[in-house]
PDB file of N, CA and C in Angstrom:
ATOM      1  N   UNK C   1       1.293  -4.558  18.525  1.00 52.00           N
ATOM      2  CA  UNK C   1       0.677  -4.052  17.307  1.00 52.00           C
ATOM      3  C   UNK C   1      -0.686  -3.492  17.682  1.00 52.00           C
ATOM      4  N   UNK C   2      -0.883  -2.078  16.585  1.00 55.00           N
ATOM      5  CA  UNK C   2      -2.290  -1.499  17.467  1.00 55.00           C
ATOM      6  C   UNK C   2      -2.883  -1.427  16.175  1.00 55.00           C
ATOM      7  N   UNK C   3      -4.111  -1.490  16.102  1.00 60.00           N
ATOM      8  CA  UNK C   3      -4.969  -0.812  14.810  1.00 60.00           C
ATOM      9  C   UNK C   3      -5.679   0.183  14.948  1.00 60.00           C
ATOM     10  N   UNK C   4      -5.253   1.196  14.338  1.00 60.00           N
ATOM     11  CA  UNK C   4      -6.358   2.464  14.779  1.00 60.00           C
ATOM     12  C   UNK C   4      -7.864   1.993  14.254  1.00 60.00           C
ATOM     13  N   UNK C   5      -8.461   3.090  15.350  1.00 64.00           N
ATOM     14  CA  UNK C   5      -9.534   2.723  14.489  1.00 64.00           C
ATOM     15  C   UNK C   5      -9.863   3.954  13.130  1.00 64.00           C
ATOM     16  N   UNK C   6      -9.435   5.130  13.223  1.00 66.00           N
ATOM     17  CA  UNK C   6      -9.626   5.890  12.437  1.00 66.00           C
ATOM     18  C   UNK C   6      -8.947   5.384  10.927  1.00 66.00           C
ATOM     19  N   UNK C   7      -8.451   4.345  11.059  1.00 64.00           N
ATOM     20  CA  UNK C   7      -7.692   3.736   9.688  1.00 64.00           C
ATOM     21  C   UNK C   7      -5.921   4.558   9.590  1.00 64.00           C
ATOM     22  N   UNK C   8      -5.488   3.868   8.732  1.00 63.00           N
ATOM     23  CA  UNK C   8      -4.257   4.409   8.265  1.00 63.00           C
ATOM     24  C   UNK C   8      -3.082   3.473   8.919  1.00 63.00           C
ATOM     25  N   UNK C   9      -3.586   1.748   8.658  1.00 65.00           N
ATOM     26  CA  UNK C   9      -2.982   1.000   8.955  1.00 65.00           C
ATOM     27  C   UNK C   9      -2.634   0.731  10.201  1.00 65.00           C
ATOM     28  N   UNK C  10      -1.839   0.079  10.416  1.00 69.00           N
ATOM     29  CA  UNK C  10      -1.327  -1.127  11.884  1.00 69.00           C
ATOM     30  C   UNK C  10      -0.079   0.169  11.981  1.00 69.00           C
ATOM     31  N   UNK C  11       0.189  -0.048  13.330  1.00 70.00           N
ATOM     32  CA  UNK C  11       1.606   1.108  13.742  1.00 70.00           C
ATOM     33  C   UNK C  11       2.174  -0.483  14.828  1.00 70.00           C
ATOM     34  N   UNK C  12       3.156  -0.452  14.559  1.00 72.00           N
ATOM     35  CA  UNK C  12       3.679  -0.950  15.425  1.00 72.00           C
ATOM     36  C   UNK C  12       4.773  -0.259  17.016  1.00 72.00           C
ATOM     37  N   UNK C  13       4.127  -0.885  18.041  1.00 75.00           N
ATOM     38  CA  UNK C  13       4.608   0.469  18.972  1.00 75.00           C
ATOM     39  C   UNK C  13       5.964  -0.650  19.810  1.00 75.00           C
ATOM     40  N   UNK C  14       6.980   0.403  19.930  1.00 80.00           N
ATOM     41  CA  UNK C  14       8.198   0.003  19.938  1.00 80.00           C
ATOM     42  C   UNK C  14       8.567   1.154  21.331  1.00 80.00           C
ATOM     43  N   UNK C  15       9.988   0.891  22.034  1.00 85.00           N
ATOM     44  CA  UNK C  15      10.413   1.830  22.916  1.00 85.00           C
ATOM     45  C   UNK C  15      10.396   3.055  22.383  1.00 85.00           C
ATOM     46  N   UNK C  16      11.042   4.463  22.534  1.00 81.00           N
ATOM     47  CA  UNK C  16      10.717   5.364  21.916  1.00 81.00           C
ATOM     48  C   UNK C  16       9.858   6.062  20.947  1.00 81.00           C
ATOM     49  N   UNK C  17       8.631   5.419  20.902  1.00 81.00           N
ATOM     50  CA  UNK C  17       7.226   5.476  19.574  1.00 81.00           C
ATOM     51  C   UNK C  17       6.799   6.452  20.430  1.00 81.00           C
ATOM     52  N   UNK C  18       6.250   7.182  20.323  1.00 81.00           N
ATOM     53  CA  UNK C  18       5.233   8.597  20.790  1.00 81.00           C
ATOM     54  C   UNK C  18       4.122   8.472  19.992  1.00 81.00           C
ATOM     55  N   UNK C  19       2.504   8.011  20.875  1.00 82.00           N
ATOM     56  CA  UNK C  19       1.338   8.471  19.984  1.00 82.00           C
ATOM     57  C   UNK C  19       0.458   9.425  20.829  1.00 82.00           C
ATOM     58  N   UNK C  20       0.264   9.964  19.616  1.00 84.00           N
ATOM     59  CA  UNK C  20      -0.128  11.151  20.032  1.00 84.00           C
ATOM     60  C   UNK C  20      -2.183  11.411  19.187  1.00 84.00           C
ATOM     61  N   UNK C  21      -2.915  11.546  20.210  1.00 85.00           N
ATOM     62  CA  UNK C  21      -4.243  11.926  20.272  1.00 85.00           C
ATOM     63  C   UNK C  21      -4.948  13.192  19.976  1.00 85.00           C
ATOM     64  N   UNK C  22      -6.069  13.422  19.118  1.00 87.00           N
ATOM     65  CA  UNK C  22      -6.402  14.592  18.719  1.00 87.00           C
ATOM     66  C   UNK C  22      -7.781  14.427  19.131  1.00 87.00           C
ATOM     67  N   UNK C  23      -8.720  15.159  19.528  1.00 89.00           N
ATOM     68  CA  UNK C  23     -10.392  14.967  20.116  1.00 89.00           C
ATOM     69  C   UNK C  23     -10.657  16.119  19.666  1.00 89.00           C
ATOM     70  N   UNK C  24     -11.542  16.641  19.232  1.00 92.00           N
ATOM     71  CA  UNK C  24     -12.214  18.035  19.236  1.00 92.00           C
ATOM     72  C   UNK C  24     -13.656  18.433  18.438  1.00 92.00           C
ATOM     73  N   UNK C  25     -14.629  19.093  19.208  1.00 94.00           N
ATOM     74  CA  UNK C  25     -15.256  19.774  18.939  1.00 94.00           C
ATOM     75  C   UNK C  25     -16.107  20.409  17.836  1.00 94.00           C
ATOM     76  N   UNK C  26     -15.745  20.153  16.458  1.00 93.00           N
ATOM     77  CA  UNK C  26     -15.844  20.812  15.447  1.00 93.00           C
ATOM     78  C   UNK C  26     -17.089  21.909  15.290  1.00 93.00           C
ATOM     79  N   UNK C  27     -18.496  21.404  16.256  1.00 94.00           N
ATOM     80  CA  UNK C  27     -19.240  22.117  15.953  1.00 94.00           C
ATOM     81  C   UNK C  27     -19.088  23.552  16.611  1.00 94.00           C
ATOM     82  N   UNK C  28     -18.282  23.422  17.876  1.00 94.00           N
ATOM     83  CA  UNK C  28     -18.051  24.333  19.394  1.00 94.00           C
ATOM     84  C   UNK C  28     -16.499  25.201  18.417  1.00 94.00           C
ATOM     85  N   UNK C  29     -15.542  24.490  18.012  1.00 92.00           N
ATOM     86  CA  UNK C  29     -14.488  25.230  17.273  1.00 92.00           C
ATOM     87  C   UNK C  29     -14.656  24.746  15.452  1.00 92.00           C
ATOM     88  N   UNK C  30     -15.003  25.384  14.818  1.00 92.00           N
ATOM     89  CA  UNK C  30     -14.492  24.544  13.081  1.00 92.00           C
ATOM     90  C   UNK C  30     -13.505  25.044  12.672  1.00 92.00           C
ATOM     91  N   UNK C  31     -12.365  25.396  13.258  1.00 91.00           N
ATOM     92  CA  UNK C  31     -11.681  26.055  12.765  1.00 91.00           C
ATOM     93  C   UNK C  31     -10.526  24.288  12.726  1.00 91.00           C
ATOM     94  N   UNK C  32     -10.878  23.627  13.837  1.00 88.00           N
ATOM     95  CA  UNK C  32      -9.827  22.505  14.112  1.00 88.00           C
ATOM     96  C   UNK C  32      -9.947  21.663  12.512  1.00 88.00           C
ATOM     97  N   UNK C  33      -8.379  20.669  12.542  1.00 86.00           N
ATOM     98  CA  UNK C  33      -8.481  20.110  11.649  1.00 86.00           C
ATOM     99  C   UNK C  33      -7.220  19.198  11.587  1.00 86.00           C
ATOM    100  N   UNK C  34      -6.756  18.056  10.684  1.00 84.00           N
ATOM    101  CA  UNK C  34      -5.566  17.365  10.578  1.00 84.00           C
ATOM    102  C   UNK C  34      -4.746  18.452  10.628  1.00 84.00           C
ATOM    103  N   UNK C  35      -5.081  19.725   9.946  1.00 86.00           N
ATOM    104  CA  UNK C  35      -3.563  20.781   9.034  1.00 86.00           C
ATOM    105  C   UNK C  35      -3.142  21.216  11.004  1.00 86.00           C
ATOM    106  N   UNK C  36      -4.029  21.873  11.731  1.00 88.00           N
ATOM    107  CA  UNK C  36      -3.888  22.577  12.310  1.00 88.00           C
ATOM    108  C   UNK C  36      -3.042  21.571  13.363  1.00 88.00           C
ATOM    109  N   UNK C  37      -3.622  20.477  13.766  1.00 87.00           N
ATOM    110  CA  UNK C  37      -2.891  19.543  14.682  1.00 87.00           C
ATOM    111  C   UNK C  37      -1.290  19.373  13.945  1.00 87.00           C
ATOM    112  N   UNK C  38      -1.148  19.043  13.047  1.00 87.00           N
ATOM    113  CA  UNK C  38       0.069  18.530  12.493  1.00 87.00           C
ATOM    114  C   UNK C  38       0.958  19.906  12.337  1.00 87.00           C
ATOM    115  N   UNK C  39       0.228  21.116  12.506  1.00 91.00           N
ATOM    116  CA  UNK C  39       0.964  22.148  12.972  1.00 91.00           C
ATOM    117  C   UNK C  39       1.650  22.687  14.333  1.00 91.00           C
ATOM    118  N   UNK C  40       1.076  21.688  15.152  1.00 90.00           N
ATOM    119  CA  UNK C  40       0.965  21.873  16.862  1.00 90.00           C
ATOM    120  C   UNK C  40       2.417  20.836  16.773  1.00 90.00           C
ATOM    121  N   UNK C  41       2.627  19.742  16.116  1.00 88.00           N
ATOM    122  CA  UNK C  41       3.520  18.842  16.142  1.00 88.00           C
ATOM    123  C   UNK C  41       4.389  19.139  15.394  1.00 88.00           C
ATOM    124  N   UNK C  42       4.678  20.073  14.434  1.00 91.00           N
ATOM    125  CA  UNK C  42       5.922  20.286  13.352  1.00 91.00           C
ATOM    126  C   UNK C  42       6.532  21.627  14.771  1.00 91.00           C
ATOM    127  N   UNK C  43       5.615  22.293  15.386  1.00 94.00           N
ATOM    128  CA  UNK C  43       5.918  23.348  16.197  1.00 94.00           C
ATOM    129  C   UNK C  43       6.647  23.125  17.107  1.00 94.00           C
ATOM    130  N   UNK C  44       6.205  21.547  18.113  1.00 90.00           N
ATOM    131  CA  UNK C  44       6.804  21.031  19.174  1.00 90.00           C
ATOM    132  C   UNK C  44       8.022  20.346  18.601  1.00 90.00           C
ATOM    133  N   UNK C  45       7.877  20.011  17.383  1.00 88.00           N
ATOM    134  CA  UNK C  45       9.114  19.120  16.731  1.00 88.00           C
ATOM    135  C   UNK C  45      10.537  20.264  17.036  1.00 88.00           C
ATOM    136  N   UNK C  46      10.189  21.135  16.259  1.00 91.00           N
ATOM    137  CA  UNK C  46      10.869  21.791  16.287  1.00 91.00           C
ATOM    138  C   UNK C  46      11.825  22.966  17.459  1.00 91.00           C
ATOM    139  N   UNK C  47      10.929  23.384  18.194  1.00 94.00           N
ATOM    140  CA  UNK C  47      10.935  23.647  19.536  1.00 94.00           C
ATOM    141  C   UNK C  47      11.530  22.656  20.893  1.00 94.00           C
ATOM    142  N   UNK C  48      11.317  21.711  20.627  1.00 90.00           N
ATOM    143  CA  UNK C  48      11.975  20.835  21.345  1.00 90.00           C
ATOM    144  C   UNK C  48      13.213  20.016  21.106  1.00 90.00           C
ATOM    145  N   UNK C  49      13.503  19.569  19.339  1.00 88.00           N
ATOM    146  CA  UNK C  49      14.811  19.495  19.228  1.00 88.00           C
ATOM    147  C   UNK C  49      14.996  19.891  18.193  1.00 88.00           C
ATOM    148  N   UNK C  50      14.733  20.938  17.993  1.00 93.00           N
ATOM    149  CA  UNK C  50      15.589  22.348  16.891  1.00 93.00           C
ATOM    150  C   UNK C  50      15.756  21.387  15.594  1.00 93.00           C
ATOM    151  N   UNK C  51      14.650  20.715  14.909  1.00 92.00           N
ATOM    152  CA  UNK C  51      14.343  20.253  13.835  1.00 92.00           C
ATOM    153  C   UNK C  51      13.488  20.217  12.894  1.00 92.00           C
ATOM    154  N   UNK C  52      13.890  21.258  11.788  1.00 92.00           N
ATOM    155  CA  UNK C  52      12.863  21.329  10.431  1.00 92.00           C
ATOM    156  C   UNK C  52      12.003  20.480   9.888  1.00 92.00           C
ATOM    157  N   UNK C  53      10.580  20.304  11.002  1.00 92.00           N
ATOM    158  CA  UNK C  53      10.120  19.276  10.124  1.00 92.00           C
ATOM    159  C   UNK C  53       8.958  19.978   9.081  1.00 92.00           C
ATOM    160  N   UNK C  54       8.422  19.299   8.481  1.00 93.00           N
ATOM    161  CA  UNK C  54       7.396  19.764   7.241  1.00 93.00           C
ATOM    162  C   UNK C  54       5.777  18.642   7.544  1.00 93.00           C
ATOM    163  N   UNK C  55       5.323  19.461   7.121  1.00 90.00           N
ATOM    164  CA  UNK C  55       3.865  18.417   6.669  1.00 90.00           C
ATOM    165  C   UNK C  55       3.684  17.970   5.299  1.00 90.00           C
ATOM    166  N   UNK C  56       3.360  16.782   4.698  1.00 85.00           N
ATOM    167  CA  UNK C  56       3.846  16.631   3.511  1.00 85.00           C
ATOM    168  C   UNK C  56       2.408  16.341   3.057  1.00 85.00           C
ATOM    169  N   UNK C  57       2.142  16.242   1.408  1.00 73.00           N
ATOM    170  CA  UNK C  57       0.636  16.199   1.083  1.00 73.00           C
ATOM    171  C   UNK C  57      -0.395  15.211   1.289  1.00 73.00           C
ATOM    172  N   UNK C  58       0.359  14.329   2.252  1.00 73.00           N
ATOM    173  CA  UNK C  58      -0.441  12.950   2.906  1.00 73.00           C
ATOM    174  C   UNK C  58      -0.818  13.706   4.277  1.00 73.00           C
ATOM    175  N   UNK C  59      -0.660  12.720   4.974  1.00 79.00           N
ATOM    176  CA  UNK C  59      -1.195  12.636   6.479  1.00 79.00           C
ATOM    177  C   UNK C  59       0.438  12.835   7.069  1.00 79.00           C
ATOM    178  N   UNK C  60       1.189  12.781   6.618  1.00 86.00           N
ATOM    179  CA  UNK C  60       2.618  12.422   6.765  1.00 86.00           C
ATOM    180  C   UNK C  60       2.906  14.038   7.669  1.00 86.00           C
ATOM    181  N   UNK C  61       4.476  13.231   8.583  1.00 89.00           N
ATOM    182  CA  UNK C  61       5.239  14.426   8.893  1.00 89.00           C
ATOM    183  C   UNK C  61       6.844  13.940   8.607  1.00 89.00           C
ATOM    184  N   UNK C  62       7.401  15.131   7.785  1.00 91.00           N
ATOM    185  CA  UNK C  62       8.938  14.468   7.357  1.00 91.00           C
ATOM    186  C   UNK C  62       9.907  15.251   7.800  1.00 91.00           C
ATOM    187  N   UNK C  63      11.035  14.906   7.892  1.00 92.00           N
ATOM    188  CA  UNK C  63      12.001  16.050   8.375  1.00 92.00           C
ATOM    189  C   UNK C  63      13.131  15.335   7.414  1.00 92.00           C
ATOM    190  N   UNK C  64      13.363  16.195   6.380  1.00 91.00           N
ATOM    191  CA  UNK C  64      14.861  15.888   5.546  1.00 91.00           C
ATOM    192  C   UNK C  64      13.946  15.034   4.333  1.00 91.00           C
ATOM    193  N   UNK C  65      12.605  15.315   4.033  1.00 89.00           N
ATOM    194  CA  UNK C  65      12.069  14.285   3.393  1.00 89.00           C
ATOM    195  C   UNK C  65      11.668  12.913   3.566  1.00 89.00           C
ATOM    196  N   UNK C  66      11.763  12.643   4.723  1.00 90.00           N
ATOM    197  CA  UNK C  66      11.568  11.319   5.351  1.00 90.00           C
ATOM    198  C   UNK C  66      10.627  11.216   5.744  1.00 90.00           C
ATOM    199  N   UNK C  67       9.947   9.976   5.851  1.00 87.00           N
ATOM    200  CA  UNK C  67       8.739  10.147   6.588  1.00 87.00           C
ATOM    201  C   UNK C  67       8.945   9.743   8.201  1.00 87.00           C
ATOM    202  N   UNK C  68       8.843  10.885   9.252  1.00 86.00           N
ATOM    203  CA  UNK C  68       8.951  10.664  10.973  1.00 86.00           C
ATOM    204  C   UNK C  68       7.743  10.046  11.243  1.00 86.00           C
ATOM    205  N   UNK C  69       6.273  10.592  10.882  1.00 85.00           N
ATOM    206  CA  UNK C  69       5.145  10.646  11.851  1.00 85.00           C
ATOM    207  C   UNK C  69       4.220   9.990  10.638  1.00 85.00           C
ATOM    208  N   UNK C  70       3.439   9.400  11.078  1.00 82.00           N
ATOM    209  CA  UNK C  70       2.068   9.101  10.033  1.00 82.00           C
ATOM    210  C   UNK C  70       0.531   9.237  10.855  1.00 82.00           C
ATOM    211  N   UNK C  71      -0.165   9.523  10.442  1.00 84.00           N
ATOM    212  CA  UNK C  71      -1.444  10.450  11.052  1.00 84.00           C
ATOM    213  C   UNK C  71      -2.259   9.540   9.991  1.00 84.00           C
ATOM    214  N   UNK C  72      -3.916   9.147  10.806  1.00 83.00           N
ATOM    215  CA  UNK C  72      -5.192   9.274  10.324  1.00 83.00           C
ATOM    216  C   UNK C  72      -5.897   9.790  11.164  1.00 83.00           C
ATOM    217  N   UNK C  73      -7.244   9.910  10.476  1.00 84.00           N
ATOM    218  CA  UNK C  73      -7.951  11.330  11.126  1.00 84.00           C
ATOM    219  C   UNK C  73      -9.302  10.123  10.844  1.00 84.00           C
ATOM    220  N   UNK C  74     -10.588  10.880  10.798  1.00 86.00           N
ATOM    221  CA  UNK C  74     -12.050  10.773  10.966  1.00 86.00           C
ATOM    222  C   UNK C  74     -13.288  11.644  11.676  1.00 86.00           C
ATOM    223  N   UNK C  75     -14.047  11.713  10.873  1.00 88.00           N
ATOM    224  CA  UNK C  75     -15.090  12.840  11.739  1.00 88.00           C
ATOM    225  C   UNK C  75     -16.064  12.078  12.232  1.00 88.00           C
ATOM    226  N   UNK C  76     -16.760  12.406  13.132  1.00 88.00           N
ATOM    227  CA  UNK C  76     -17.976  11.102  13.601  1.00 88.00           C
ATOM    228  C   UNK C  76     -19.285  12.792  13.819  1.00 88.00           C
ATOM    229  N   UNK C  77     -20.011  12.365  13.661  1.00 92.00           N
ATOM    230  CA  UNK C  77     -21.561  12.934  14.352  1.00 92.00           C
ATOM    231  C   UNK C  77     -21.679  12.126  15.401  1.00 92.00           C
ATOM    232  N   UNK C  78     -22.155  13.142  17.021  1.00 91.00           N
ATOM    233  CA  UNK C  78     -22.757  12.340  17.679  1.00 91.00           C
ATOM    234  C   UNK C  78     -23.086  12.931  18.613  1.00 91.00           C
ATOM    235  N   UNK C  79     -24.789  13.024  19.015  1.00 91.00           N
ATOM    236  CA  UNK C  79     -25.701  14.027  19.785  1.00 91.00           C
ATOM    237  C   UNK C  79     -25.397  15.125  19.013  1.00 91.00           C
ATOM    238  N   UNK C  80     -25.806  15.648  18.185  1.00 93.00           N
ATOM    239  CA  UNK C  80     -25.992  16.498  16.910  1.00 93.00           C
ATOM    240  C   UNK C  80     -24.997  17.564  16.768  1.00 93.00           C
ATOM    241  N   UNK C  81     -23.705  16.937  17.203  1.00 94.00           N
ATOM    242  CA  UNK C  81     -22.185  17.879  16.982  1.00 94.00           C
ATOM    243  C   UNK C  81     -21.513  17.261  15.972  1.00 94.00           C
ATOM    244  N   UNK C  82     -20.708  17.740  15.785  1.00 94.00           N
ATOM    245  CA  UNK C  82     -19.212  16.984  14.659  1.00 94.00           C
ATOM    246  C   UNK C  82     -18.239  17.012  15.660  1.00 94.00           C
ATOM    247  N   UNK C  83     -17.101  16.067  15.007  1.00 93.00           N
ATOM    248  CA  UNK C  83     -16.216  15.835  15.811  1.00 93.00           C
ATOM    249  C   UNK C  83     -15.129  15.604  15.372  1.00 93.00           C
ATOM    250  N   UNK C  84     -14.029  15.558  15.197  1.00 90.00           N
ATOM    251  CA  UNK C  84     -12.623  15.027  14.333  1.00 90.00           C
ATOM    252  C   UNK C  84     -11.796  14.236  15.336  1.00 90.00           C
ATOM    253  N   UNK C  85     -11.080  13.071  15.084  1.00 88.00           N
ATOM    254  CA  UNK C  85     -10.343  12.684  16.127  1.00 88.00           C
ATOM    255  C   UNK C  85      -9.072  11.728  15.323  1.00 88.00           C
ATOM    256  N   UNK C  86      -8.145  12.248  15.382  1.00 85.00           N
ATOM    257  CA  UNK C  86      -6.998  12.569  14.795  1.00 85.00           C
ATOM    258  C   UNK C  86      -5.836  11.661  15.525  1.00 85.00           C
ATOM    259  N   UNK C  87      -5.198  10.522  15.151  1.00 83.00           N
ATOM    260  CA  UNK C  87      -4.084  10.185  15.593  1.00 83.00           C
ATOM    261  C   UNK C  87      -2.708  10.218  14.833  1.00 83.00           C
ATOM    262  N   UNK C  88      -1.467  10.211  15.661  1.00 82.00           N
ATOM    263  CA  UNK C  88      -0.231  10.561  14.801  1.00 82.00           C
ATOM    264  C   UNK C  88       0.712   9.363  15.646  1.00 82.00           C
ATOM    265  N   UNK C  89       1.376   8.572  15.060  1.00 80.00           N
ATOM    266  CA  UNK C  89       2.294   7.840  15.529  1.00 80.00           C
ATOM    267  C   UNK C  89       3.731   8.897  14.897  1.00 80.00           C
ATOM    268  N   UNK C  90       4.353   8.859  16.175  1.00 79.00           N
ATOM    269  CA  UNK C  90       6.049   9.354  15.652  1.00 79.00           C
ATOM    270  C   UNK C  90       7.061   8.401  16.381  1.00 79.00           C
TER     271      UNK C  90
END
């Protein structure tokens, strides 16, 4: 059992669990964000086993309406940048 620290509950990590890490920049890129990451992962979802997934109006990623993936995020300041750092359990 892990606890993020960015919140969004306990994930429990099992054989086949994939977590997946987001770090970035915000002041150097602002363009980054949860939408854009969870776009990088509906892309690879799909691309890799030819499956429609969606981003849903949570943090969520679903395919068939289900929930696959669950994501929390957080921004921190630190040495006078922004920062977002984004995790996704699938």
């Amino acid at each position: 059992i892990m606890r993020r620290s960015t919140g969004g509950g306990t994930v429990y990590l099992d054989e086949g669990n994939l977590l997946v890490g987001f770090f970035g920049n915000l002041t150097k890129n602002p363009d980054l964000s949860k939408y854009v990451n969870n776009e990088i992962i509906i892309d690879s979802i799909r691309d890799t086993f030819n499956i429609d997934a969606a981003s849903s109006g949570r943090n969520d990623i679903t395919v068939n309406n289900k929930k696959v993936a669950g994501s929390a995020f957080r921004y921190e300041k630190s040495d006078g940048n922004d920062y977002i750092l984004h995790h996704l359990s699938i």
